[in-house]
Short mmCIF file of C-alpha atoms in Angstrom, two decimals:
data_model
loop_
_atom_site.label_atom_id
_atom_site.label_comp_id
_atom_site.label_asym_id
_atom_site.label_seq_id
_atom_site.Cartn_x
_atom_site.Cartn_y
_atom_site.Cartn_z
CA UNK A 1 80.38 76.11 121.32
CA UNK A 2 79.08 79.67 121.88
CA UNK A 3 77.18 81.42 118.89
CA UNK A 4 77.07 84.45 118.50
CA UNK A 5 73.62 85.45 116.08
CA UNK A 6 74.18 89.56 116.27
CA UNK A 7 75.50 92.33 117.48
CA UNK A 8 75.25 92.42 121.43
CA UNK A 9 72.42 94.31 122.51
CA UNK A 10 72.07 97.10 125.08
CA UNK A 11 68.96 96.01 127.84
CA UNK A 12 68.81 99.57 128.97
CA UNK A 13 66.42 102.01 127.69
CA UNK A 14 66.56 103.59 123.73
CA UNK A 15 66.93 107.23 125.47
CA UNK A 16 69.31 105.99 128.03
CA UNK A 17 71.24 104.15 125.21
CA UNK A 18 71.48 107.09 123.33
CA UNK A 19 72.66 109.14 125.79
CA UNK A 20 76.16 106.80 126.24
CA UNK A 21 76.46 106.79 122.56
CA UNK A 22 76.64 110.08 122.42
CA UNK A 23 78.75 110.37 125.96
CA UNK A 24 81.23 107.76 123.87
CA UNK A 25 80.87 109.24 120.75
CA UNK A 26 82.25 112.30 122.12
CA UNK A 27 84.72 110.56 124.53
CA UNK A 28 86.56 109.45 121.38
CA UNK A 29 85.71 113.00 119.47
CA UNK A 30 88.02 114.24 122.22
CA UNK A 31 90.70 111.43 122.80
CA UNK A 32 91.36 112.64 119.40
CA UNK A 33 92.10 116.29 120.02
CA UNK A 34 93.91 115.95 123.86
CA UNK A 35 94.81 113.63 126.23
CA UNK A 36 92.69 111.70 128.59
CA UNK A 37 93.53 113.55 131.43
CA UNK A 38 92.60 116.93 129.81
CA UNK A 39 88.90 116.25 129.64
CA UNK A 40 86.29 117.29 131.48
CA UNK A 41 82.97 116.36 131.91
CA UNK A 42 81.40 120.02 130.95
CA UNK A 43 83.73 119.78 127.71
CA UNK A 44 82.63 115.74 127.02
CA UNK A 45 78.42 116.90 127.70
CA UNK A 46 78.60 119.77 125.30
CA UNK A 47 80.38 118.22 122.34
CA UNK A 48 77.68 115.18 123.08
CA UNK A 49 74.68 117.55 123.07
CA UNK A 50 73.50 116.18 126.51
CA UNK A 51 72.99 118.09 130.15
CA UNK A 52 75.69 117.84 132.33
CA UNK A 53 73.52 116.10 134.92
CA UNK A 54 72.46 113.29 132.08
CA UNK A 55 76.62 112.93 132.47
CA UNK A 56 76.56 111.59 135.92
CA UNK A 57 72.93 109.41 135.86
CA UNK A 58 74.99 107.26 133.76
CA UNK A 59 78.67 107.58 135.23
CA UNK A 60 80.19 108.20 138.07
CA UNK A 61 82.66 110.24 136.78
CA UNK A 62 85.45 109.61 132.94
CA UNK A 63 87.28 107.13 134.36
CA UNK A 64 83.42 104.85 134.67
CA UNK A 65 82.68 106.26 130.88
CA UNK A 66 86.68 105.25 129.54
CA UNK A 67 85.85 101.58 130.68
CA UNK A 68 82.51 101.43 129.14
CA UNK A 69 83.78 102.52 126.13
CA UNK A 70 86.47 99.67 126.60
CA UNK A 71 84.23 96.75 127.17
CA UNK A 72 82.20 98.00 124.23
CA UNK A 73 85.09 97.88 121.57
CA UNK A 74 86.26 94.64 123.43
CA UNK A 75 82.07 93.32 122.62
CA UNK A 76 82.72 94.64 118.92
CA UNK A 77 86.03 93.23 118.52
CA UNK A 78 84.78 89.87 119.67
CA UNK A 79 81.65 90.05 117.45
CA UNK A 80 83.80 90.50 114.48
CA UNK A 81 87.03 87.56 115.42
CA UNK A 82 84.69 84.97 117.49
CA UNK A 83 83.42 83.60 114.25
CA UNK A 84 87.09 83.03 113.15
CA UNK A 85 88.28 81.68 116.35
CA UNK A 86 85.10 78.83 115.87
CA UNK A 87 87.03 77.82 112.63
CA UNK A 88 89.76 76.95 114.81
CA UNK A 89 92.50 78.78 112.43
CA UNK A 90 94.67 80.70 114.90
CA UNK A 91 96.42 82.85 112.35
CA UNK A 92 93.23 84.15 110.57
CA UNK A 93 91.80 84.60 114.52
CA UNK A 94 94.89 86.70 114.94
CA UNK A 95 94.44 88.68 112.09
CA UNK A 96 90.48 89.55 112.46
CA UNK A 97 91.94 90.70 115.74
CA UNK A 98 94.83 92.50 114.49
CA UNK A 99 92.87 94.13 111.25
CA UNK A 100 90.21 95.09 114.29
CA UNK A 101 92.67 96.67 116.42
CA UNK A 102 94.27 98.60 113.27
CA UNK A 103 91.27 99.56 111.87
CA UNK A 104 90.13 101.49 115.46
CA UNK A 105 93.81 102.11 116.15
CA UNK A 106 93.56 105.75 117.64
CA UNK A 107 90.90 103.97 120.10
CA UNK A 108 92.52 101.04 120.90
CA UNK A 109 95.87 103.17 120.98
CA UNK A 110 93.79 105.42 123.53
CA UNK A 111 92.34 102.49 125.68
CA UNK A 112 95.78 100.47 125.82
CA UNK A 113 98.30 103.00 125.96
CA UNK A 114 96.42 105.81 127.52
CA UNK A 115 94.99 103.87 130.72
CA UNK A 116 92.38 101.56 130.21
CA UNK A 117 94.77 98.44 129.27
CA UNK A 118 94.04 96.82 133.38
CA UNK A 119 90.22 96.90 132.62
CA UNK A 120 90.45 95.93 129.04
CA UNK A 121 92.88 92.47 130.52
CA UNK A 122 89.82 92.12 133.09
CA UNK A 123 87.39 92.16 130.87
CA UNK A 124 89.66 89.72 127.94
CA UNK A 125 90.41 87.78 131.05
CA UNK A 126 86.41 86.76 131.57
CA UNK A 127 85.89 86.53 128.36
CA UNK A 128 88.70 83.98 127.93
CA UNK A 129 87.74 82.27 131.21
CA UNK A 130 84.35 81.63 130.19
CA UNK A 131 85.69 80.70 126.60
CA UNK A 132 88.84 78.81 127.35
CA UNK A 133 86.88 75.23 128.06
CA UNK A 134 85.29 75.09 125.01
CA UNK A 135 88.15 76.12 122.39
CA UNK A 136 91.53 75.70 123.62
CA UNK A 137 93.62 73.51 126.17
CA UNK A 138 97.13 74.12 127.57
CA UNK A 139 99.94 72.33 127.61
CA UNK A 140 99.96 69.72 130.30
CA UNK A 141 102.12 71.14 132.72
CA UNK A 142 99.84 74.08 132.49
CA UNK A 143 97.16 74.91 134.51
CA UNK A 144 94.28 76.46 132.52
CA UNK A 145 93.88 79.57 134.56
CA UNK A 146 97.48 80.70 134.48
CA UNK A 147 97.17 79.52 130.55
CA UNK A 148 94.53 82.14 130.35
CA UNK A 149 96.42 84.62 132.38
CA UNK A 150 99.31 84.46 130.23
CA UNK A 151 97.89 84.41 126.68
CA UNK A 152 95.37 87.06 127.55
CA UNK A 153 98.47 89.26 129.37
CA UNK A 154 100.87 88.40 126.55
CA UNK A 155 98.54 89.23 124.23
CA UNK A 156 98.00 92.57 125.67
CA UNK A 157 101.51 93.60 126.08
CA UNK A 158 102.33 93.03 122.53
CA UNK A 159 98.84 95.18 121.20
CA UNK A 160 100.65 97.50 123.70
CA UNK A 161 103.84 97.00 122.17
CA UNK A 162 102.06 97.69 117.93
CA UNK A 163 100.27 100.50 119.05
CA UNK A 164 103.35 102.49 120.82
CA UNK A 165 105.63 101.85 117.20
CA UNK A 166 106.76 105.32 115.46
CA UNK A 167 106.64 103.21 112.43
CA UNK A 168 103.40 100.86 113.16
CA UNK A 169 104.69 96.86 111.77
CA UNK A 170 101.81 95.82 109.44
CA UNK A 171 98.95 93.68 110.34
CA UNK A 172 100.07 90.25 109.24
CA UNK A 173 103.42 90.15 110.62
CA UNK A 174 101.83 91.22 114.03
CA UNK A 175 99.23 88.56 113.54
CA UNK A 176 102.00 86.03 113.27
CA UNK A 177 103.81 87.37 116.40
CA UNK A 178 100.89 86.76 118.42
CA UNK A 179 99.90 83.59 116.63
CA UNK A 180 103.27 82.08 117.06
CA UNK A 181 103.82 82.88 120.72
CA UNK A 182 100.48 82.42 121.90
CA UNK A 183 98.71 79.81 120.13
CA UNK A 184 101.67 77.62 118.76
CA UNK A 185 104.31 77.98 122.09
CA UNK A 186 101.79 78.61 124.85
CA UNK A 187 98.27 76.97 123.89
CA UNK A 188 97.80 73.34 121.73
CA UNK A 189 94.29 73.72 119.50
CA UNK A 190 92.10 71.11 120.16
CA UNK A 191 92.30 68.37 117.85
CA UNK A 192 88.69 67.74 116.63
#
């Protein structure tokens, strides 16, 4: 079983680091403001207090920086429901992930709503892969990587599903949505 002792760490350089902090930091400064499509990169460099070359030593171009900024809220959300999910209790696993998600909503409403969702379901995808033996086991008609495909895609569409809600349902009820179709219909927990 995987443990996970702190936060995961960046290998690059402190400056370096820094400098996509601030690059997300202001990514999410202006997600808040306008619409994905509406940013530049001379808008995004300024509001981060970097040079607009900096910009593109780290990224190619938004797009690059957008799934960055995905895999690192997918890292924190892990950080904070992995412990749960080693507890085997589905429900409370549902709801770390849930009270993550709501708690980061314009963010997560950004990245799964606003174009990110295909490379945050590749990146929940290896995760689950790589996580999948160790935790869980499908039905026995099912083979584990279409389990995986479907809990981590079904999972998705319903996040998708909260976050586009003119009247958002609240965090338990959502919890038990996922709970109930993914880990009680589609995936048995281990019996210790």
């Amino acid at each position: 079983m995987p443990e996970l002792k702190s936060k995961p760490k960046d290998t690059m350089g402190l400056r370096s680091q820094k400098s996509r902090e601030a690059l997300r930091g202001a990514l999410l400064s202006e997600l808040g403001e306008k619409t994905f499509q509406d940013i530049t990169v001379k808008e995004l460099t300024a509001n981060a207090r970097i040079g607009y070359a900096t910009f593109f030593r780290h990224y190619e171009g938004l797009d690059e920086l957008l799934v960055d900024l995905a895999k690192e809220q997918i890292d924190k959300m892990v950080y904070d429901v992995l412990p749960v999910m080693e507890q085997q209790d589905t429900l409370s696993a549902c709801r770390a992930m849930c009270t993550f998600i709501h708690d980061n909503w314009a963010v997560w409403s950004i990245l799964l709503t606003g174009g990110a969702s295909e490379s945050i379901r590749q990146e929940l995808m290896q995760l689950s892969t790589n996580y999948a033996g160790l935790q869980t086991q499908f039905s026995s008609t099912l083979p584990d990587d279409l389990g995986i495909t479907l809990s981590v895609s079904t999972t998705i569409e319903l996040l998708i599903w909260w976050l586009r809600q003119a009247e958002p349902r609240p965090i338990e009820e959502v919890a038990q949505l996922i709970n109930e179709i993914i880990h009680t219909r589609l995936l048995q927990s281990r019996k210790a």
